[in-house]
PDB file of C-alpha atoms and ligand atoms in Angstrom:
ATOM      1  CA  MET A   1      52.243  38.879 -49.540  1.00 43.00           C
ATOM      2  CA  SER A   2      48.736  37.643 -50.350  1.00 40.00           C
ATOM      3  CA  SER A   3      49.259  40.125 -53.365  1.00 36.00           C
ATOM      4  CA  GLU A   4      52.094  37.833 -54.567  1.00 37.00           C
ATOM      5  CA  ASN A   5      49.536  35.209 -56.284  1.00 37.00           C
ATOM      6  CA  GLN A   6      47.219  37.462 -57.917  1.00 36.00           C
ATOM      7  CA  GLY A   7      45.572  36.139 -61.114  1.00 37.00           C
ATOM      8  CA  GLN A   8      46.889  32.152 -60.380  1.00 40.00           C
ATOM      9  CA  PHE A   9      44.142  31.088 -58.875  1.00 40.00           C
ATOM     10  CA  GLY A  10      41.222  30.537 -61.892  1.00 46.00           C
ATOM     11  CA  ASP A  11      37.710  31.616 -61.587  1.00 51.00           C
ATOM     12  CA  THR A  12      37.719  31.711 -57.393  1.00 58.00           C
ATOM     13  CA  ILE A  13      36.218  34.704 -55.345  1.00 73.00           C
ATOM     14  CA  GLY A  14      39.582  36.938 -54.237  1.00 85.00           C
ATOM     15  CA  GLN A  15      42.812  35.069 -53.153  1.00 92.00           C
ATOM     16  CA  PRO A  16      43.865  33.148 -50.383  1.00 96.00           C
ATOM     17  CA  THR A  17      45.646  34.693 -47.667  1.00 97.00           C
ATOM     18  CA  VAL A  18      49.574  33.536 -46.558  1.00 97.00           C
ATOM     19  CA  THR A  19      50.456  35.017 -43.320  1.00 97.00           C
ATOM     20  CA  VAL A  20      53.895  34.530 -42.576  1.00 97.00           C
ATOM     21  CA  VAL A  21      54.398  34.741 -38.492  1.00 98.00           C
ATOM     22  CA  ALA A  22      57.849  34.341 -36.867  1.00 97.00           C
ATOM     23  CA  SER A  23      57.693  30.869 -34.853  1.00 98.00           C
ATOM     24  CA  TYR A  24      56.181  27.953 -34.345  1.00 98.00           C
ATOM     25  CA  ASP A  25      54.624  29.118 -30.804  1.00 98.00           C
ATOM     26  CA  ASP A  26      53.082  32.231 -33.352  1.00 98.00           C
ATOM     27  CA  MET A  27      51.296  30.024 -35.913  1.00 98.00           C
ATOM     28  CA  SER A  28      49.660  27.926 -33.268  1.00 98.00           C
ATOM     29  CA  ARG A  29      48.492  31.239 -31.202  1.00 98.00           C
ATOM     30  CA  ARG A  30      47.192  32.473 -34.391  1.00 98.00           C
ATOM     31  CA  ALA A  31      45.217  29.571 -35.520  1.00 98.00           C
ATOM     32  CA  ALA A  32      43.614  29.026 -31.814  1.00 98.00           C
ATOM     33  CA  ASP A  33      42.579  33.254 -32.212  1.00 98.00           C
ATOM     34  CA  ILE A  34      40.733  31.899 -35.287  1.00 98.00           C
ATOM     35  CA  VAL A  35      39.480  28.616 -33.819  1.00 98.00           C
ATOM     36  CA  ALA A  36      38.024  31.157 -31.189  1.00 98.00           C
ATOM     37  CA  GLU A  37      36.545  33.767 -33.038  1.00 98.00           C
ATOM     38  CA  THR A  38      34.733  30.782 -34.867  1.00 98.00           C
ATOM     39  CA  ILE A  39      33.601  29.616 -31.930  1.00 98.00           C
ATOM     40  CA  ALA A  40      32.707  33.007 -30.178  1.00 97.00           C
ATOM     41  CA  SER A  41      30.721  33.916 -33.235  1.00 97.00           C
ATOM     42  CA  ASP A  42      28.687  30.888 -33.131  1.00 98.00           C
ATOM     43  CA  PRO A  43      28.875  28.950 -30.265  1.00 98.00           C
ATOM     44  CA  ALA A  44      27.520  26.014 -31.786  1.00 98.00           C
ATOM     45  CA  CYS A  45      29.355  25.538 -34.859  1.00 98.00           C
ATOM     46  CA  ALA A  46      30.334  22.723 -36.438  1.00 98.00           C
ATOM     47  CA  ILE A  47      34.361  22.313 -37.118  1.00 98.00           C
ATOM     48  CA  THR A  48      36.500  19.992 -38.001  1.00 98.00           C
ATOM     49  CA  VAL A  49      40.740  20.064 -36.989  1.00 98.00           C
ATOM     50  CA  PRO A  50      43.723  17.928 -38.071  1.00 97.00           C
ATOM     51  CA  THR A  51      45.825  15.497 -36.321  1.00 95.00           C
ATOM     52  CA  GLY A  52      49.524  15.021 -36.669  1.00 94.00           C
ATOM     53  CA  SER A  53      52.287  16.815 -35.086  1.00 95.00           C
ATOM     54  CA  THR A  54      51.560  20.861 -36.578  1.00 98.00           C
ATOM     55  CA  PRO A  55      48.707  21.097 -34.655  1.00 98.00           C
ATOM     56  CA  VAL A  56      50.156  20.042 -30.693  1.00 98.00           C
ATOM     57  CA  GLY A  57      50.969  23.464 -30.230  1.00 98.00           C
ATOM     58  CA  MET A  58      47.441  24.720 -31.095  1.00 98.00           C
ATOM     59  CA  TYR A  59      45.670  22.479 -29.042  1.00 98.00           C
ATOM     60  CA  ALA A  60      47.446  23.327 -25.839  1.00 98.00           C
ATOM     61  CA  GLU A  61      46.558  26.904 -26.209  1.00 98.00           C
ATOM     62  CA  LEU A  62      43.176  26.008 -27.035  1.00 98.00           C
ATOM     63  CA  VAL A  63      42.939  23.511 -23.691  1.00 98.00           C
ATOM     64  CA  ARG A  64      44.763  26.163 -21.563  1.00 98.00           C
ATOM     65  CA  ARG A  65      42.049  28.992 -22.773  1.00 98.00           C
ATOM     66  CA  VAL A  66      39.431  26.486 -22.251  1.00 98.00           C
ATOM     67  CA  LYS A  67      40.982  26.023 -18.493  1.00 98.00           C
ATOM     68  CA  ALA A  68      41.478  30.242 -18.153  1.00 98.00           C
ATOM     69  CA  GLY A  69      37.496  30.407 -18.744  1.00 98.00           C
ATOM     70  CA  GLU A  70      38.915  32.538 -21.867  1.00 98.00           C
ATOM     71  CA  LEU A  71      36.664  29.668 -24.294  1.00 98.00           C
ATOM     72  CA  ASP A  72      33.664  27.417 -24.463  1.00 98.00           C
ATOM     73  CA  VAL A  73      34.142  24.373 -26.166  1.00 98.00           C
ATOM     74  CA  SER A  74      30.654  22.670 -24.498  1.00 98.00           C
ATOM     75  CA  ARG A  75      28.390  23.102 -27.349  1.00 98.00           C
ATOM     76  CA  VAL A  76      30.659  23.175 -30.224  1.00 98.00           C
ATOM     77  CA  SER A  77      30.481  19.688 -32.681  1.00 98.00           C
ATOM     78  CA  ILE A  78      34.038  18.525 -34.176  1.00 98.00           C
ATOM     79  CA  PHE A  79      34.052  16.257 -37.091  1.00 98.00           C
ATOM     80  CA  CYS A  80      37.353  14.486 -37.156  1.00 98.00           C
ATOM     81  CA  LEU A  81      39.111  14.664 -40.471  1.00 98.00           C
ATOM     82  CA  ASP A  82      40.347  11.481 -41.085  1.00 97.00           C
ATOM     83  CA  ASP A  83      41.621   8.196 -39.605  1.00 97.00           C
ATOM     84  CA  TYR A  84      42.439   4.262 -40.508  1.00 96.00           C
ATOM     85  CA  ARG A  85      40.003   2.436 -41.777  1.00 97.00           C
ATOM     86  CA  GLY A  86      39.000  -0.346 -39.484  1.00 94.00           C
ATOM     87  CA  THR A  87      40.778   1.359 -36.340  1.00 92.00           C
ATOM     88  CA  THR A  88      39.206   2.468 -33.410  1.00 91.00           C
ATOM     89  CA  TRP A  89      39.988   5.358 -31.733  1.00 88.00           C
ATOM     90  CA  GLU A  90      41.495   3.113 -28.903  1.00 87.00           C
ATOM     91  CA  ASP A  91      43.869   1.256 -31.380  1.00 88.00           C
ATOM     92  CA  PRO A  92      47.560   2.481 -30.416  1.00 85.00           C
ATOM     93  CA  ALA A  93      47.715   4.106 -33.841  1.00 86.00           C
ATOM     94  CA  SER A  94      44.306   6.192 -34.312  1.00 92.00           C
ATOM     95  CA  LEU A  95      44.535   9.806 -35.409  1.00 94.00           C
ATOM     96  CA  THR A  96      41.955  10.050 -33.039  1.00 96.00           C
ATOM     97  CA  LYS A  97      43.186   9.074 -30.141  1.00 94.00           C
ATOM     98  CA  LEU A  98      45.672  11.784 -30.931  1.00 94.00           C
ATOM     99  CA  LEU A  99      43.071  13.957 -31.181  1.00 97.00           C
ATOM    100  CA  LYS A 100      41.279  12.963 -27.988  1.00 97.00           C
ATOM    101  CA  HIS A 101      43.964  13.427 -25.875  1.00 96.00           C
ATOM    102  CA  GLU A 102      45.829  16.786 -27.119  1.00 97.00           C
ATOM    103  CA  PHE A 103      42.947  18.202 -27.536  1.00 98.00           C
ATOM    104  CA  LEU A 104      38.767  16.602 -26.465  1.00 98.00           C
ATOM    105  CA  ILE A 105      39.535  15.274 -23.199  1.00 98.00           C
ATOM    106  CA  PRO A 106      41.704  17.990 -21.204  1.00 98.00           C
ATOM    107  CA  ALA A 107      39.302  20.533 -23.262  1.00 98.00           C
ATOM    108  CA  ASN A 108      36.367  18.718 -21.909  1.00 97.00           C
ATOM    109  CA  VAL A 109      34.551  18.385 -25.355  1.00 98.00           C
ATOM    110  CA  PRO A 110      31.267  16.584 -24.806  1.00 98.00           C
ATOM    111  CA  ASP A 111      31.704  13.225 -26.479  1.00 97.00           C
ATOM    112  CA  GLU A 112      27.653  13.405 -27.595  1.00 98.00           C
ATOM    113  CA  LEU A 113      28.815  16.412 -29.934  1.00 98.00           C
ATOM    114  CA  VAL A 114      32.253  14.588 -31.280  1.00 98.00           C
ATOM    115  CA  HIS A 115      31.648  13.154 -35.111  1.00 98.00           C
ATOM    116  CA  TYR A 116      33.867   9.918 -35.429  1.00 97.00           C
ATOM    117  CA  MET A 117      34.838   8.835 -38.824  1.00 97.00           C
ATOM    118  CA  PRO A 118      33.167   5.373 -39.399  1.00 98.00           C
ATOM    119  CA  THR A 119      36.030   3.638 -39.793  1.00 97.00           C
ATOM    120  CA  MET A 120      34.432   0.485 -38.336  1.00 97.00           C
ATOM    121  CA  ALA A 121      31.393  -0.066 -40.581  1.00 98.00           C
ATOM    122  CA  ASP A 122      31.037  -2.548 -42.869  1.00 97.00           C
ATOM    123  CA  ASP A 123      28.870  -0.385 -44.918  1.00 98.00           C
ATOM    124  CA  ALA A 124      31.652   2.451 -45.672  1.00 98.00           C
ATOM    125  CA  GLU A 125      29.802   3.743 -48.386  1.00 98.00           C
ATOM    126  CA  GLN A 126      26.742   4.073 -46.323  1.00 98.00           C
ATOM    127  CA  ALA A 127      28.767   5.227 -43.610  1.00 98.00           C
ATOM    128  CA  THR A 128      30.756   8.063 -45.091  1.00 98.00           C
ATOM    129  CA  ALA A 129      27.475   9.229 -47.326  1.00 98.00           C
ATOM    130  CA  ALA A 130      26.013   9.472 -43.394  1.00 98.00           C
ATOM    131  CA  TYR A 131      28.730  11.447 -42.260  1.00 98.00           C
ATOM    132  CA  GLU A 132      28.613  13.973 -45.346  1.00 98.00           C
ATOM    133  CA  GLU A 133      25.035  14.054 -44.324  1.00 98.00           C
ATOM    134  CA  ALA A 134      25.904  14.850 -40.566  1.00 98.00           C
ATOM    135  CA  ILE A 135      27.783  17.641 -41.704  1.00 98.00           C
ATOM    136  CA  VAL A 136      25.190  19.310 -43.503  1.00 98.00           C
ATOM    137  CA  ALA A 137      22.779  18.364 -40.262  1.00 98.00           C
ATOM    138  CA  ALA A 138      25.365  20.548 -38.795  1.00 98.00           C
ATOM    139  CA  GLY A 139      24.621  23.455 -40.242  1.00 98.00           C
ATOM    140  CA  GLY A 140      27.855  22.825 -42.393  1.00 98.00           C
ATOM    141  CA  LEU A 141      31.880  23.795 -41.233  1.00 98.00           C
ATOM    142  CA  SER A 142      32.109  26.921 -39.938  1.00 98.00           C
ATOM    143  CA  LEU A 143      35.967  26.137 -39.591  1.00 98.00           C
ATOM    144  CA  ALA A 144      38.168  23.439 -41.199  1.00 98.00           C
ATOM    145  CA  VAL A 145      42.009  23.763 -40.194  1.00 98.00           C
ATOM    146  CA  ILE A 146      43.979  21.622 -42.246  1.00 98.00           C
ATOM    147  CA  GLY A 147      47.877  20.752 -42.183  1.00 98.00           C
ATOM    148  CA  LEU A 148      50.033  19.821 -45.466  1.00 98.00           C
ATOM    149  CA  GLY A 149      51.118  16.550 -45.650  1.00 97.00           C
ATOM    150  CA  PRO A 150      55.267  16.746 -46.980  1.00 96.00           C
ATOM    151  CA  ASN A 151      53.573  14.928 -50.553  1.00 96.00           C
ATOM    152  CA  GLY A 152      51.162  17.404 -50.545  1.00 98.00           C
ATOM    153  CA  HIS A 153      48.165  15.332 -48.998  1.00 98.00           C
ATOM    154  CA  VAL A 154      45.520  17.130 -46.838  1.00 98.00           C
ATOM    155  CA  ALA A 155      43.824  15.178 -44.240  1.00 98.00           C
ATOM    156  CA  PHE A 156      44.252  11.789 -45.897  1.00 97.00           C
ATOM    157  CA  ASN A 157      43.470  12.700 -49.564  1.00 98.00           C
ATOM    158  CA  GLU A 158      46.665  11.692 -51.223  1.00 97.00           C
ATOM    159  CA  PRO A 159      47.754  12.362 -54.645  1.00 98.00           C
ATOM    160  CA  GLY A 160      45.465  11.501 -57.273  1.00 98.00           C
ATOM    161  CA  SER A 161      42.658  13.299 -55.347  1.00 98.00           C
ATOM    162  CA  GLY A 162      40.334  15.701 -56.604  1.00 98.00           C
ATOM    163  CA  PRO A 163      38.706  18.895 -55.490  1.00 98.00           C
ATOM    164  CA  GLU A 164      35.331  16.556 -56.290  1.00 98.00           C
ATOM    165  CA  THR A 165      36.549  14.401 -53.462  1.00 98.00           C
ATOM    166  CA  ARG A 166      33.917  13.322 -50.577  1.00 98.00           C
ATOM    167  CA  THR A 167      34.404  11.712 -47.217  1.00 98.00           C
ATOM    168  CA  ARG A 168      35.634   7.731 -48.363  1.00 98.00           C
ATOM    169  CA  VAL A 169      38.127   5.140 -48.003  1.00 98.00           C
ATOM    170  CA  LEU A 170      41.186   5.300 -50.089  1.00 97.00           C
ATOM    171  CA  ASP A 171      44.662   3.277 -50.103  1.00 96.00           C
ATOM    172  CA  LEU A 172      47.659   5.356 -48.493  1.00 95.00           C
ATOM    173  CA  THR A 173      50.982   5.829 -49.933  1.00 94.00           C
ATOM    174  CA  GLN A 174      54.009   4.310 -48.187  1.00 93.00           C
ATOM    175  CA  GLN A 175      55.133   7.871 -48.043  1.00 92.00           C
ATOM    176  CA  SER A 176      52.076   8.824 -45.535  1.00 92.00           C
ATOM    177  CA  ARG A 177      52.152   5.901 -43.581  1.00 94.00           C
ATOM    178  CA  ASP A 178      56.039   5.871 -42.532  1.00 89.00           C
ATOM    179  CA  GLN A 179      55.307   9.991 -42.088  1.00 89.00           C
ATOM    180  CA  ASN A 180      52.584   8.672 -39.412  1.00 89.00           C
ATOM    181  CA  ALA A 181      54.514   5.802 -38.588  1.00 89.00           C
ATOM    182  CA  ALA A 182      56.495   8.627 -36.657  1.00 86.00           C
ATOM    183  CA  TYR A 183      53.440   9.741 -34.472  1.00 86.00           C
ATOM    184  CA  TYR A 184      53.597   6.345 -32.268  1.00 83.00           C
ATOM    185  CA  GLU A 185      56.106   4.266 -30.473  1.00 79.00           C
ATOM    186  CA  ALA A 186      58.618   2.289 -32.750  1.00 77.00           C
ATOM    187  CA  GLY A 187      56.985  -0.895 -34.090  1.00 72.00           C
ATOM    188  CA  ALA A 188      53.101   0.886 -34.574  1.00 78.00           C
ATOM    189  CA  LYS A 189      51.535  -0.805 -37.854  1.00 83.00           C
ATOM    190  CA  ILE A 190      50.238   1.926 -39.793  1.00 90.00           C
ATOM    191  CA  PRO A 191      46.862   0.134 -41.842  1.00 93.00           C
ATOM    192  CA  GLU A 192      46.937   0.351 -45.706  1.00 95.00           C
ATOM    193  CA  GLN A 193      43.907   2.482 -45.932  1.00 97.00           C
ATOM    194  CA  ALA A 194      42.256   5.740 -44.244  1.00 97.00           C
ATOM    195  CA  MET A 195      39.290   6.676 -44.011  1.00 98.00           C
ATOM    196  CA  THR A 196      38.975  11.028 -44.993  1.00 98.00           C
ATOM    197  CA  MET A 197      37.060  13.735 -45.479  1.00 98.00           C
ATOM    198  CA  GLY A 198      37.108  14.680 -49.173  1.00 98.00           C
ATOM    199  CA  LEU A 199      38.606  17.896 -50.487  1.00 98.00           C
ATOM    200  CA  GLY A 200      35.210  18.570 -51.719  1.00 98.00           C
ATOM    201  CA  THR A 201      34.140  18.667 -48.272  1.00 98.00           C
ATOM    202  CA  ILE A 202      36.787  20.688 -46.670  1.00 98.00           C
ATOM    203  CA  LEU A 203      36.362  23.166 -50.015  1.00 98.00           C
ATOM    204  CA  ASP A 204      32.728  23.817 -48.687  1.00 98.00           C
ATOM    205  CA  ALA A 205      33.454  25.136 -45.236  1.00 98.00           C
ATOM    206  CA  LYS A 206      32.910  28.489 -44.766  1.00 98.00           C
ATOM    207  CA  ARG A 207      36.417  29.045 -43.431  1.00 98.00           C
ATOM    208  CA  ILE A 208      39.651  27.073 -44.329  1.00 98.00           C
ATOM    209  CA  VAL A 209      42.836  27.333 -42.287  1.00 98.00           C
ATOM    210  CA  MET A 210      45.872  25.780 -43.179  1.00 98.00           C
ATOM    211  CA  ILE A 211      49.173  25.570 -40.704  1.00 98.00           C
ATOM    212  CA  VAL A 212      51.843  24.549 -41.424  1.00 98.00           C
ATOM    213  CA  ASN A 213      55.503  24.825 -39.750  1.00 98.00           C
ATOM    214  CA  GLY A 214      59.314  23.980 -40.738  1.00 98.00           C
ATOM    215  CA  GLU A 215      61.804  24.247 -43.555  1.00 98.00           C
ATOM    216  CA  ALA A 216      61.240  20.526 -44.552  1.00 97.00           C
ATOM    217  CA  LYS A 217      57.373  21.567 -46.050  1.00 98.00           C
ATOM    218  CA  ALA A 218      59.077  24.822 -47.594  1.00 98.00           C
ATOM    219  CA  GLY A 219      59.372  23.374 -50.986  1.00 98.00           C
ATOM    220  CA  ILE A 220      56.030  21.684 -50.746  1.00 98.00           C
ATOM    221  CA  VAL A 221      54.503  25.303 -50.057  1.00 98.00           C
ATOM    222  CA  LYS A 222      55.821  26.663 -52.832  1.00 98.00           C
ATOM    223  CA  GLN A 223      54.633  24.532 -54.857  1.00 98.00           C
ATOM    224  CA  MET A 224      51.299  24.269 -53.548  1.00 98.00           C
ATOM    225  CA  LEU A 225      50.734  28.361 -53.511  1.00 98.00           C
ATOM    226  CA  THR A 226      52.411  28.949 -57.141  1.00 97.00           C
ATOM    227  CA  GLY A 227      52.222  25.386 -59.295  1.00 97.00           C
ATOM    228  CA  PRO A 228      49.430  24.889 -60.911  1.00 97.00           C
ATOM    229  CA  MET A 229      46.482  23.395 -58.968  1.00 97.00           C
ATOM    230  CA  THR A 230      46.569  19.666 -59.895  1.00 98.00           C
ATOM    231  CA  ALA A 231      45.698  15.723 -57.824  1.00 98.00           C
ATOM    232  CA  ASP A 232      49.695  15.802 -57.830  1.00 98.00           C
ATOM    233  CA  LEU A 233      49.563  17.955 -55.255  1.00 98.00           C
ATOM    234  CA  PRO A 234      46.171  17.791 -53.502  1.00 98.00           C
ATOM    235  CA  ALA A 235      46.248  20.663 -51.094  1.00 98.00           C
ATOM    236  CA  SER A 236      46.935  22.734 -54.400  1.00 98.00           C
ATOM    237  CA  TRP A 237      42.611  22.655 -54.705  1.00 98.00           C
ATOM    238  CA  MET A 238      42.528  24.300 -51.628  1.00 98.00           C
ATOM    239  CA  ARG A 239      43.493  27.851 -53.662  1.00 98.00           C
ATOM    240  CA  LEU A 240      39.816  27.260 -55.265  1.00 97.00           C
ATOM    241  CA  ALA A 241      38.486  28.867 -51.703  1.00 97.00           C
ATOM    242  CA  GLY A 242      39.624  31.948 -52.936  1.00 97.00           C
ATOM    243  CA  ASP A 243      39.887  34.050 -49.862  1.00 96.00           C
ATOM    244  CA  ARG A 244      38.069  31.770 -47.636  1.00 98.00           C
ATOM    245  CA  PHE A 245      41.452  29.832 -47.363  1.00 98.00           C
ATOM    246  CA  GLU A 246      44.307  31.241 -45.239  1.00 98.00           C
ATOM    247  CA  VAL A 247      47.634  29.795 -45.042  1.00 98.00           C
ATOM    248  CA  ILE A 248      49.545  30.242 -41.626  1.00 98.00           C
ATOM    249  CA  LEU A 249      53.403  29.143 -41.872  1.00 98.00           C
ATOM    250  CA  ASP A 250      56.233  29.589 -40.067  1.00 98.00           C
ATOM    251  CA  GLN A 251      59.442  31.370 -41.388  1.00 98.00           C
ATOM    252  CA  ALA A 252      60.846  28.167 -42.357  1.00 98.00           C
ATOM    253  CA  ALA A 253      58.122  27.002 -44.110  1.00 98.00           C
ATOM    254  CA  ALA A 254      57.545  30.083 -45.912  1.00 98.00           C
ATOM    255  CA  ALA A 255      61.758  30.375 -46.583  1.00 98.00           C
ATOM    256  CA  GLU A 256      60.862  29.311 -50.214  1.00 97.00           C
ATOM    257  CA  LEU A 257      58.255  32.213 -50.802  1.00 96.00           C
ATOM    258  CA  ASP A 258      58.799  35.694 -52.256  1.00 87.00           C
ATOM    259  CA  GLN A 259      58.184  37.312 -49.291  1.00 79.00           C
ATOM    260  CA  THR A 260      59.598  40.570 -50.971  1.00 66.00           C
ATOM    261  CA  ARG A 261      56.271  42.019 -52.093  1.00 54.00           C
TER     262      ARG A 261
HETATM  263  P1  PGA B 301      52.379  16.627 -39.359  1.00 57.73           P
HETATM  264  O1  PGA B 301      51.158  16.153 -40.441  1.00 57.73           O
HETATM  265  O2  PGA B 301      51.100  18.154 -38.798  1.00 57.73           O
HETATM  266  O3  PGA B 301      52.634  15.787 -38.609  1.00 57.73           O
HETATM  267  O4  PGA B 301      53.112  16.846 -40.213  1.00 57.73           O
HETATM  268  C1  PGA B 301      50.971  16.786 -41.912  1.00 57.73           C
HETATM  269  C2  PGA B 301      49.755  16.440 -42.283  1.00 57.73           C
HETATM  270  O5  PGA B 301      49.714  15.123 -43.462  1.00 57.73           O
HETATM  271  O6  PGA B 301      48.180  16.582 -42.991  1.00 57.73           O
END
């Protein structure tokens, strides 16, 4: 399946891998396998992982493995991918809060190894630069697990974002704010700005794994993999990572791809 994209990725080294699995549960298990492999080969590695609805199954599987004694996350540094500007993780509408409840707390990840987005910093420029430096100081990201927004965003890199972008504050689109309101109880107020790892920050990871499920994203998946690399669809820049980039899709999300080759 990965061969269908030959020649469309410019000067990248190798081609992204597109893995199509039968179900959401299979997608979650495959992503959990990659997280576990990464940690097994370097127990003190640094990784980033997403929030939202897509990774819930992956987190459940990782927590299961930790509780079964199959996975040790006691030395892993976790860098948060994104959150809203001006919210702490205790805020009702905080992405980090979801991450804490679905993964960090039940898996018992030591809090001192969790790098929270410095969303409350007065000097965002200085704080985001320090965040980038902390990633470098941790040895770089061994793995970035990411999702795909319905508008093509990765983390909160909204349309208009280029592959050179670093961790920063940016304005959210109304579409993303509406999308994320669905994670919370009715009436949750979604802020207008976010702080996000940049696309360039994510592209520096040794391995990038994107998980996508559901028919609603089949069209954007196809555009991301087969259309031009463009800031209109920020996720398309992930193809610059060549064979460091793997997309794991359930059948529904892969429905518009040519799977005959
Ligand atoms: P979702 O969000 O997992 O809730 O679909 C993905 C994203 O916006 O990155």
